Amino acid sequence: MANYEEIFKKVVSHCKEYGFIFQSSEIYDGLAAAYDYGPNGVELKNNIKDYWWKSMVNMHENIVGLDSAIFMHPKTWKASGHIDAFNDPLIDNKDSKKRYRADVLVEDYIAKIEAKITKDCDKAAKRFGEKFNKEEFTSTNGRVVERKKKIDLINKRLNTSLSLGDLKAVKLLIEELEIKCPISGTNNWTDVRQFNLMFKTQVGATTDGATDLYLRPETAQGIFVNFLNIQKTSRMKIPFGIAQVGKAFRNEIVARQFIFRMREFEQMEMQFFVRPGEEIKWYNYWRESRINWHKSLGIDEDKYRFHDHEKLAHYANAATDIEFKFPFGFKELEGIHSRTDFDLKAHQEHSGKKIKYFDPEINDSYVPYVVETSLGLDRMFLTILTNCFIEEQLKNGDTRVVLKIPYILSPIKIAILPLTKKDGMPEKARKIMQELQLKFNCQYEEKDSIGKRYRRHDAIGTPFCITIDHITLEDNTVTLRNRDTMIQERVSLNKMEAIISENLNLAKYLQFKS
Ligand code: GAP
């Protein structure tokens, strides 16, 4: 098994063992591509949301929030183009009866060639040692150059066929590359067909009077249809933004890689409304600002990269993805799109209501242009978990599993641990807990040896453990243990709150150019 598969498997089982994530409806053998967040998971998820909300809404005078309904008038989705064009190309294998996304089959094929290039590079790096220059090697080594050429060619054919809606050409490509079904091992494929990803339901008591409704596939449309409401009631002047965190639903054909691709997930989106002609300036601003937000969490910067879109959606004039290096490779984490005035204009046409902004600075009215930032909350969760899951070899020969989650996002901030269950230690510990829990999320634990309790808190990413012992009862000092260094210090209780507050200081994290 490849190393990354092993790590990923460990992360998934760690999530279950420590109450981060459970398979949905597990007692009924589970429901594919739906997950429940357990006690530690919901804390981490809320902390990620808060961190995003603080930096996007609270730290920007010109960005306000919204919580719009999941159900929207069905015309919304006609206007946005989702009814006509929110499709994935699907293909079935006639022998295994398994269904695949045709584009994903081709992308997986490309990923295999990329893996071969990585192997070539690793081998060469070993051979040349310090002299190894990756850029030079990949642009001059015959085999790597051939492989890169092949990837470009396949990508070009796939993108052209998809943008022309030529599904026959997509099937031909799959056949020519001799891509086989991983289950049956055959290439006995059906034709490629389009499949709409929206979930449909009905509202109304009788079949006659019922109206078709869709579960929203993105939160953004709730923002667009509320543009005028918010602009007027909040007296916002362009440029300004509207942010929202909420559920979105997509009937993904291939839902896999744990919480990376689900059918029910959460998005953190912000639409920034700007003057026409100024959208590229703001697109560049948000491109920079968003990558800085990710970097502010202290995750290895090499794990992020931009993937600028060459092939743009018909409504966009610039788009990029921030990709993160998950254990299964670089994949999209967040999208930043310059969406022109496409959405507001479409809602104007379909609703018959004027959606314009009067700009007092230029004494003119216009339909604003939009720059969107769209981050998947669950993917951000997976980013944190896969990056922070560490199996550490200790000097005494033991191994410990530790989640080195940025302190500010940790589910529990302080574990409060009486050394023993007697001699007044639990009472003292509870008193300390009562004071600290007003400010920090604390957990009291008295079961098991202190070593076991430390390990348990390492495994859920608790940055600080406070141990109350006999000396505490005499001089009001405790042992403060740090998760990452495992160093234990004797600290006076008077100073405790200040020390921990300093470590969780939001200003320290959010001091990035935004
Ligand atoms: N409003 C723009 C929009 O929805 P998108 O690229 O389709 O753009 C934005 O989605 C983000 O939502 C993605 O970058 C990803 O993080 C997250 N996302 C999309 N589909 C997802 C799924 N099936 N499961 C989990 N997250 C998903």
Coordinates of C-alpha atoms and ligand atoms in Angstrom, one line a residue:
M1 CA 0.0 0.0 0.0
A2 CA 1.3 3.4 -0.9
N3 CA 2.5 5.5 2.1
Y4 CA -0.1 8.2 1.5
E5 CA -2.9 5.6 1.6
E6 CA -1.7 4.3 4.9
I7 CA -1.6 7.8 6.4
F8 CA -5.0 8.6 5.0
K9 CA -6.5 5.4 6.5
K10 CA -5.0 6.3 9.8
V11 CA -6.4 9.8 9.8
V12 CA -9.9 8.4 8.9
S13 CA -9.8 5.8 11.7
H14 CA -8.4 8.4 14.1
C15 CA -11.3 10.7 13.3
K16 CA -13.7 7.9 14.4
E17 CA -11.8 6.8 17.5
Y18 CA -11.5 10.3 18.9
G19 CA -15.0 11.5 18.1
F20 CA -14.2 13.9 15.2
I21 CA -16.2 12.3 12.4
F22 CA -18.6 9.3 12.1
Q23 CA -20.1 7.8 9.0
S24 CA -23.7 9.0 8.7
S25 CA -26.4 6.4 9.8
E26 CA -23.6 4.0 10.7
I27 CA -26.0 1.6 12.6
Y28 CA -27.8 1.0 9.3
D29 CA -24.4 0.3 7.6
G30 CA -23.9 3.9 6.7
L31 CA -24.9 6.3 4.0
A32 CA -22.3 6.9 1.3
A33 CA -20.8 10.4 1.1
A34 CA -22.5 11.7 4.2
Y35 CA -20.8 12.2 7.5
D36 CA -21.6 13.3 11.1
Y37 CA -19.2 15.5 13.1
G38 CA -18.8 14.2 16.7
P39 CA -18.0 16.2 19.8
N40 CA -14.4 17.1 18.9
G41 CA -15.3 17.5 15.2
V42 CA -18.0 20.0 15.8
E43 CA -15.7 22.1 18.0
L44 CA -13.0 22.1 15.4
K45 CA -15.5 22.9 12.6
N46 CA -17.0 25.8 14.6
N47 CA -13.5 27.1 15.3
I48 CA -12.6 27.1 11.6
K49 CA -15.9 28.9 10.8
D50 CA -15.2 31.5 13.5
Y51 CA -11.7 32.1 12.3
W52 CA -13.0 32.6 8.7
W53 CA -15.9 34.8 9.9
K54 CA -13.7 37.0 12.1
S55 CA -11.2 37.6 9.3
M56 CA -13.7 38.1 6.5
V57 CA -16.6 39.8 8.3
N58 CA -15.5 41.3 11.6
M59 CA -12.2 42.5 10.3
H60 CA -13.6 44.2 7.2
E61 CA -15.8 47.3 7.6
N62 CA -17.1 46.7 4.1
I63 CA -18.2 43.0 4.5
V64 CA -21.4 42.0 6.1
G65 CA -22.9 38.6 6.8
L66 CA -26.0 36.7 5.7
D67 CA -27.8 33.4 6.6
S68 CA -30.1 32.7 3.7
A69 CA -32.6 29.8 3.3
I70 CA -31.5 26.6 1.7
F71 CA -34.7 26.5 -0.3
M72 CA -35.0 29.2 -2.9
H73 CA -37.5 30.0 -5.6
P74 CA -37.0 27.5 -8.5
K75 CA -36.4 30.3 -10.9
T76 CA -33.2 31.1 -9.0
W77 CA -31.6 28.0 -10.5
K78 CA -32.9 28.7 -14.0
A79 CA -31.3 32.2 -13.8
S80 CA -28.0 30.9 -12.4
G81 CA -27.7 28.3 -15.1
H82 CA -27.7 25.4 -12.7
I83 CA -30.8 23.7 -14.2
D84 CA -29.3 23.8 -17.7
A85 CA -25.7 23.4 -17.1
F86 CA -24.7 22.1 -13.7
N87 CA -23.9 18.7 -15.1
D88 CA -21.2 16.1 -14.8
P89 CA -20.4 13.7 -17.7
L90 CA -21.1 10.1 -16.5
I91 CA -20.2 6.7 -17.9
D92 CA -21.1 3.2 -16.8
N93 CA -19.1 0.0 -17.1
K94 CA -21.4 -2.6 -18.6
D95 CA -19.7 -5.5 -16.8
S96 CA -19.3 -4.1 -13.2
K97 CA -22.4 -1.9 -13.6
K98 CA -20.3 0.8 -11.8
R99 CA -20.8 4.4 -12.6
Y100 CA -18.0 6.9 -13.0
R101 CA -17.4 10.5 -13.9
A102 CA -15.9 10.3 -17.4
D103 CA -13.6 13.3 -16.8
V104 CA -12.4 11.8 -13.5
L105 CA -11.5 8.6 -15.2
V106 CA -9.3 10.6 -17.5
E107 CA -7.9 12.7 -14.7
D108 CA -7.0 9.6 -12.7
Y109 CA -5.2 8.3 -15.8
I110 CA -3.2 11.6 -15.8
A111 CA -2.5 11.4 -12.1
K112 CA -0.8 8.0 -12.8
I113 CA 1.5 9.6 -15.3
E114 CA 2.2 12.4 -12.8
A115 CA 3.1 9.9 -10.2
K116 CA 5.6 8.3 -12.6
I117 CA 7.1 11.8 -13.1
T118 CA 7.4 12.2 -9.3
K119 CA 9.1 8.8 -9.1
D120 CA 11.6 9.8 -11.8
C121 CA 12.3 13.0 -9.9
D122 CA 12.8 11.2 -6.6
K123 CA 15.2 8.8 -8.2
A124 CA 17.2 11.5 -9.9
A125 CA 17.3 13.6 -6.6
K126 CA 18.8 10.6 -4.9
R127 CA 21.3 10.1 -7.7
F128 CA 22.4 13.7 -8.0
G129 CA 22.2 14.7 -4.3
E130 CA 22.5 18.4 -3.6
K131 CA 23.3 19.2 -7.2
F132 CA 19.8 18.1 -8.2
N133 CA 17.8 20.9 -9.9
K134 CA 14.2 19.8 -10.3
E135 CA 13.2 22.4 -12.8
E136 CA 16.2 21.6 -15.1
F137 CA 15.6 17.9 -14.8
T138 CA 11.9 18.0 -15.7
S139 CA 12.5 20.2 -18.7
T140 CA 15.4 18.2 -20.1
N141 CA 15.0 14.6 -19.2
G142 CA 13.7 12.8 -22.3
R143 CA 11.3 10.5 -20.5
V144 CA 9.8 13.2 -18.3
V145 CA 9.4 15.6 -21.2
E146 CA 7.5 12.9 -23.2
R147 CA 5.3 12.2 -20.2
K148 CA 4.5 15.9 -19.7
K149 CA 3.7 16.2 -23.4
K150 CA 1.3 13.3 -23.1
I151 CA -0.4 14.9 -20.2
D152 CA -0.8 18.2 -22.0
L153 CA -2.3 16.5 -25.0
I154 CA -4.8 14.5 -23.0
N155 CA -5.8 17.6 -21.0
K156 CA -6.3 19.6 -24.2
R157 CA -8.5 16.9 -25.7
L158 CA -10.6 16.5 -22.6
N159 CA -11.1 20.2 -22.1
T160 CA -12.0 20.9 -25.7
S161 CA -14.5 18.0 -25.8
L162 CA -16.1 19.1 -22.5
S163 CA -16.4 22.7 -23.5
L164 CA -17.9 21.8 -26.8
G165 CA -20.2 19.3 -25.1
D166 CA -18.9 16.6 -27.4
L167 CA -19.5 13.5 -25.2
K168 CA -18.7 11.1 -28.1
A169 CA -15.1 12.6 -28.2
V170 CA -14.8 12.1 -24.4
K171 CA -15.7 8.4 -24.8
L172 CA -13.3 8.0 -27.7
L173 CA -10.5 9.5 -25.5
I174 CA -11.3 6.9 -22.7
E175 CA -11.2 4.1 -25.3
E176 CA -8.0 5.3 -26.9
L177 CA -6.3 5.6 -23.6
E178 CA -7.5 2.0 -22.9
I179 CA -8.8 3.1 -19.5
K180 CA -10.3 0.1 -17.7
C181 CA -12.9 -0.1 -14.9
P182 CA -11.0 -0.7 -11.6
I183 CA -13.7 -3.2 -10.6
S184 CA -14.3 -5.4 -13.7
G185 CA -10.9 -4.7 -15.4
T186 CA -12.7 -4.3 -18.7
N187 CA -13.2 -1.3 -21.0
N188 CA -16.8 -2.2 -21.9
W189 CA -18.2 1.3 -21.5
T190 CA -21.6 2.8 -22.2
D191 CA -21.9 6.2 -24.0
V192 CA -21.1 9.3 -21.9
R193 CA -24.2 11.1 -20.7
Q194 CA -24.8 14.4 -18.8
F195 CA -26.1 14.2 -15.3
N196 CA -27.5 17.2 -13.4
L197 CA -26.0 17.4 -9.9
M198 CA -28.9 19.2 -8.1
F199 CA -31.2 17.3 -5.7
K200 CA -34.8 17.9 -6.5
T201 CA -37.7 17.7 -4.0
Q202 CA -41.2 19.0 -3.8
V203 CA -43.1 21.4 -1.5
G204 CA -46.8 21.3 -1.1
A205 CA -49.3 18.8 0.3
T206 CA -50.8 17.5 -2.9
T207 CA -49.1 16.2 -6.0
D208 CA -51.2 18.6 -8.2
G209 CA -50.3 21.8 -6.3
A210 CA -46.7 20.8 -5.6
T211 CA -43.8 22.9 -6.7
D212 CA -40.4 21.5 -7.6
L213 CA -37.7 22.7 -5.4
Y214 CA -33.9 22.2 -5.4
L215 CA -31.5 21.9 -2.5
R216 CA -29.1 24.7 -3.2
P217 CA -25.8 23.5 -4.8
E218 CA -24.0 26.6 -3.6
T219 CA -24.6 29.3 -1.0
A220 CA -23.7 32.1 -3.4
Q221 CA -27.2 32.5 -5.0
G222 CA -28.7 33.4 -1.7
I223 CA -26.3 36.3 -1.6
F224 CA -27.0 37.5 -5.1
V225 CA -30.8 37.5 -4.7
N226 CA -30.3 39.5 -1.4
F227 CA -28.0 42.1 -3.0
L228 CA -30.4 45.0 -2.9
N229 CA -31.9 44.1 0.5
I230 CA -28.4 44.1 2.1
Q231 CA -27.0 47.1 0.2
K232 CA -29.9 49.2 1.2
T233 CA -30.4 48.1 4.8
S234 CA -26.7 48.1 5.6
R235 CA -26.1 51.3 3.6
M236 CA -23.1 49.7 1.9
K237 CA -21.1 51.5 -0.7
I238 CA -19.3 49.7 -3.5
P239 CA -16.9 48.0 -3.2
F240 CA -18.5 45.8 -0.5
G241 CA -18.9 42.2 0.3
I242 CA -21.5 39.7 1.6
A243 CA -20.4 36.6 3.4
Q244 CA -22.2 33.4 4.3
V245 CA -21.5 30.0 5.8
G246 CA -24.0 27.2 5.0
K247 CA -24.9 23.8 3.7
A248 CA -24.8 23.0 0.0
F249 CA -25.9 19.8 -1.7
R250 CA -24.7 18.0 -4.8
N251 CA -25.6 14.6 -6.1
E252 CA -21.9 13.8 -6.8
I253 CA -21.5 10.7 -9.0
V254 CA -18.2 9.8 -7.5
A255 CA -18.2 10.8 -3.9
R256 CA -15.0 9.6 -2.3
Q257 CA -11.9 10.5 -0.3
F258 CA -13.8 10.8 3.0
I259 CA -15.1 14.3 3.6
F260 CA -13.3 15.7 0.5
R261 CA -16.2 15.1 -1.8
M262 CA -19.6 14.7 -0.2
R263 CA -23.2 15.0 -1.2
E264 CA -24.0 17.3 1.7
F265 CA -21.3 19.8 2.7
E266 CA -20.7 23.3 3.9
Q267 CA -19.3 26.3 2.1
M268 CA -17.9 29.6 3.4
E269 CA -18.5 32.1 0.5
M270 CA -18.1 35.8 0.1
Q271 CA -19.3 37.8 -2.9
F272 CA -17.5 41.1 -3.3
F273 CA -19.4 43.7 -5.4
V274 CA -17.2 46.1 -7.4
R275 CA -17.4 48.7 -10.1
P276 CA -17.3 47.3 -13.7
G277 CA -13.7 47.5 -15.0
E278 CA -12.2 47.2 -11.5
E279 CA -12.9 43.5 -11.1
I280 CA -9.4 42.3 -12.0
K281 CA -7.8 44.6 -9.5
W282 CA -10.1 43.1 -6.8
Y283 CA -9.6 39.6 -8.1
N284 CA -5.9 40.0 -7.5
Y285 CA -6.5 41.5 -4.1
W286 CA -8.6 38.5 -3.0
R287 CA -6.3 36.0 -4.5
E288 CA -3.5 37.4 -2.4
S289 CA -5.6 37.9 0.7
R290 CA -7.0 34.4 0.7
I291 CA -3.6 32.6 0.3
N292 CA -2.4 34.8 3.2
W293 CA -5.3 33.7 5.3
H294 CA -4.3 30.0 4.7
K295 CA -0.7 30.8 5.5
S296 CA -1.7 32.6 8.7
L297 CA -2.5 29.2 10.2
G298 CA 1.2 28.2 10.1
I299 CA 0.8 25.2 7.7
D300 CA 3.8 24.4 5.6
E301 CA 3.6 26.9 2.7
D302 CA 4.8 24.3 0.1
K303 CA 1.6 22.5 0.6
Y304 CA -0.4 25.3 -1.1
R305 CA -0.4 26.2 -4.8
F306 CA -2.5 28.2 -7.2
H307 CA -4.1 26.5 -10.2
D308 CA -5.1 29.3 -12.5
H309 CA -7.9 28.3 -14.9
E310 CA -7.1 28.5 -18.6
K311 CA -10.5 27.4 -19.6
L312 CA -13.0 29.8 -18.0
A313 CA -16.7 29.3 -17.4
H314 CA -18.7 31.5 -19.8
Y315 CA -19.5 34.0 -17.0
A316 CA -16.0 34.4 -15.6
N317 CA -13.1 36.5 -16.8
A318 CA -10.5 35.2 -14.3
A319 CA -10.5 32.2 -12.0
T320 CA -8.1 30.3 -9.8
D321 CA -8.1 27.5 -7.3
I322 CA -6.1 27.4 -4.1
E323 CA -5.0 23.8 -4.1
F324 CA -3.7 21.9 -1.0
K325 CA -1.5 18.9 -0.9
F326 CA -3.8 16.3 0.6
P327 CA -2.4 12.7 1.1
F328 CA -4.0 11.9 -2.2
G329 CA -2.3 14.8 -4.1
F330 CA -2.8 18.5 -4.8
K331 CA -6.6 19.1 -4.9
E332 CA -8.9 22.1 -4.9
L333 CA -9.5 23.7 -1.5
E334 CA -10.9 27.1 -2.4
G335 CA -12.0 28.8 -5.6
I336 CA -11.6 32.5 -6.4
H337 CA -13.6 33.7 -9.3
S338 CA -14.2 36.9 -11.1
R339 CA -17.8 36.3 -12.1
T340 CA -18.5 39.6 -14.0
D341 CA -22.1 40.8 -13.8
F342 CA -23.4 37.4 -15.0
D343 CA -25.4 36.4 -11.9
L344 CA -27.0 39.8 -11.0
K345 CA -27.9 40.4 -14.6
A346 CA -29.5 36.9 -14.9
H347 CA -31.6 37.5 -11.7
Q348 CA -32.6 40.9 -13.1
E349 CA -33.9 39.3 -16.3
H350 CA -35.6 36.3 -14.7
S351 CA -37.2 38.3 -11.8
G352 CA -38.1 41.4 -13.8
K353 CA -36.7 43.5 -10.9
K354 CA -34.1 46.1 -11.5
I355 CA -30.8 45.1 -9.7
K356 CA -28.7 48.2 -10.0
Y357 CA -26.4 50.3 -7.8
F358 CA -26.3 54.1 -8.0
D359 CA -22.7 55.1 -7.6
P360 CA -22.5 58.6 -6.1
E361 CA -18.8 58.9 -6.9
I362 CA -19.3 58.7 -10.6
N363 CA -23.0 59.7 -10.6
D364 CA -24.1 56.6 -12.6
S365 CA -26.0 53.4 -12.1
Y366 CA -24.7 50.0 -13.0
V367 CA -25.1 46.3 -12.4
P368 CA -22.0 45.5 -10.1
Y369 CA -19.4 43.0 -11.0
V370 CA -18.6 40.3 -8.6
V371 CA -15.4 38.6 -7.2
E372 CA -16.2 35.5 -5.3
T373 CA -14.1 33.6 -2.7
S374 CA -15.5 30.1 -2.0
L375 CA -14.0 27.8 0.5
G376 CA -15.3 24.3 1.4
L377 CA -15.5 24.1 5.2
D378 CA -15.2 20.3 5.2
R379 CA -12.2 20.5 2.9
M380 CA -10.6 23.0 5.3
F381 CA -11.3 20.6 8.1
L382 CA -9.6 17.8 6.1
T383 CA -6.7 20.1 5.4
I384 CA -6.1 20.7 9.1
L385 CA -6.5 17.1 10.1
T386 CA -4.3 15.6 7.4
N387 CA -1.6 18.2 7.9
C388 CA -1.6 18.1 11.7
F389 CA -1.8 14.3 12.2
I390 CA 1.7 13.3 13.4
E391 CA 3.1 10.0 14.6
E392 CA 6.1 11.1 16.7
Q393 CA 9.0 8.9 17.8
L394 CA 9.9 9.8 21.3
K395 CA 13.4 9.6 22.8
N396 CA 12.4 6.8 25.2
G397 CA 11.4 4.7 22.2
D398 CA 7.6 5.2 22.5
T399 CA 5.5 6.7 19.7
R400 CA 2.8 9.2 20.3
V401 CA 0.0 10.3 18.0
V402 CA -0.4 14.1 18.2
L403 CA -2.7 16.5 16.3
K404 CA -0.6 19.6 16.0
I405 CA -3.6 21.7 15.3
P406 CA -3.1 25.5 15.3
Y407 CA -3.9 26.4 18.9
I408 CA -6.6 28.8 17.9
L409 CA -8.5 26.0 16.1
S410 CA -8.1 23.2 18.7
P411 CA -11.4 21.7 19.9
I412 CA -10.3 21.8 23.6
K413 CA -7.9 24.5 24.7
I414 CA -7.1 23.3 28.2
A415 CA -7.3 19.9 29.9
I416 CA -7.7 20.2 33.6
L417 CA -6.2 17.2 35.4
P418 CA -6.0 16.4 39.1
L419 CA -3.0 14.2 39.7
T420 CA -5.1 11.8 41.8
K421 CA -8.8 11.5 42.8
K422 CA -8.1 12.3 46.5
D423 CA -6.6 14.8 49.0
G424 CA -8.8 17.7 47.7
M425 CA -7.2 17.7 44.3
P426 CA -10.4 17.1 42.3
E427 CA -12.1 20.0 44.3
K428 CA -9.3 22.4 43.6
A429 CA -9.2 21.3 39.9
R430 CA -13.0 21.9 39.5
K431 CA -12.6 25.4 41.0
I432 CA -9.8 26.2 38.5
M433 CA -12.0 24.8 35.7
Q434 CA -14.9 27.1 36.8
E435 CA -12.8 30.1 36.3
L436 CA -11.0 29.1 33.1
Q437 CA -14.1 27.8 31.2
L438 CA -15.5 31.3 31.1
K439 CA -12.8 32.1 28.6
F440 CA -11.5 28.9 27.1
N441 CA -13.0 25.5 26.1
C442 CA -11.8 23.3 29.0
Q443 CA -12.2 19.6 29.7
Y444 CA -11.9 18.1 33.2
E445 CA -10.5 14.5 33.4
E446 CA -9.6 12.4 36.4
K447 CA -9.7 8.9 35.0
D448 CA -6.5 6.9 34.2
S449 CA -2.8 7.7 34.9
I450 CA -1.6 11.2 34.1
G451 CA 0.5 9.9 31.2
K452 CA -2.5 8.3 29.6
R453 CA -4.5 11.5 29.9
Y454 CA -1.7 13.5 28.3
R455 CA -1.6 11.1 25.4
R456 CA -5.4 11.3 25.0
H457 CA -5.2 15.1 24.8
D458 CA -2.3 14.9 22.4
A459 CA -4.5 12.8 20.1
I460 CA -7.2 15.4 20.0
G461 CA -4.9 18.4 19.7
T462 CA -5.3 20.0 23.2
P463 CA -2.5 22.6 23.4
F464 CA -2.4 22.9 27.2
C465 CA -2.7 20.4 30.1
I466 CA -2.9 21.8 33.6
T467 CA -2.0 19.3 36.4
I468 CA -3.1 19.9 39.9
D469 CA -1.0 18.1 42.6
H470 CA -0.2 18.4 46.3
I471 CA 2.0 21.5 45.8
T472 CA -1.0 23.2 44.1
L473 CA -2.9 23.0 47.4
E474 CA 0.0 24.6 49.2
D475 CA 1.2 27.4 46.9
N476 CA -1.4 27.8 44.1
T477 CA 1.0 26.7 41.4
V478 CA 0.2 24.0 38.8
T479 CA 2.1 22.1 36.1
L480 CA 1.5 23.5 32.6
R481 CA 2.3 21.1 29.8
N482 CA 2.7 22.1 26.2
R483 CA 1.4 19.7 23.6
D484 CA 4.1 20.3 21.0
T485 CA 7.2 20.5 23.2
M486 CA 5.8 18.3 26.0
I487 CA 7.7 20.7 28.3
Q488 CA 6.2 21.0 31.8
E489 CA 6.6 24.2 33.8
R490 CA 5.5 25.1 37.2
V491 CA 3.3 28.2 36.9
S492 CA 1.4 30.3 39.3
L493 CA -2.4 30.2 38.9
N494 CA -2.4 34.0 38.9
K495 CA -0.5 34.0 35.7
M496 CA -2.3 31.1 33.9
E497 CA -5.0 33.0 32.1
A498 CA -2.5 35.6 30.8
I499 CA -0.1 32.9 29.5
I500 CA -2.9 31.0 27.7
S501 CA -4.5 34.1 26.3
E502 CA -1.2 35.2 24.9
N503 CA -0.9 31.9 23.0
L504 CA -4.5 32.1 21.7
N505 CA -4.2 35.8 20.7
L506 CA -6.2 36.2 17.5
A507 CA -4.2 39.3 16.5
K508 CA -1.1 37.2 16.3
Y509 CA -2.7 34.9 13.8
L510 CA -4.6 37.4 11.8
Q511 CA -1.7 39.9 11.4
F512 CA -1.5 39.2 7.7
K513 CA -2.1 41.7 4.9
S514 CA -5.7 41.5 4.0
Ligands
GAP1 N1 -20.0 29.4 -5.6 C1 -18.9 28.8 -6.3 C2 -18.8 27.4 -6.1 O1 -19.6 26.7 -5.5 P1 -17.2 25.4 -6.4 O2 -15.7 25.4 -6.9 O3 -18.1 24.5 -7.1 O4 -17.6 26.9 -6.5 C3 -16.5 25.8 -4.0 O5 -17.2 25.0 -4.9 C4 -15.8 25.0 -2.9 O6 -16.8 24.2 -2.3 C5 -14.7 24.0 -3.5 O7 -13.5 24.7 -3.6 C6 -14.7 23.0 -2.4 O8 -13.9 23.4 -1.3 C7 -16.1 22.9 -1.9 N2 -16.9 21.8 -2.5 C8 -17.4 21.7 -3.7 N3 -18.0 20.5 -3.9 C9 -17.8 19.8 -2.8 C10 -18.2 18.5 -2.3 N4 -18.9 17.7 -3.1 N5 -17.8 18.1 -1.1 C11 -17.1 18.9 -0.3 N6 -16.7 20.2 -0.6 C12 -17.1 20.6 -1.8

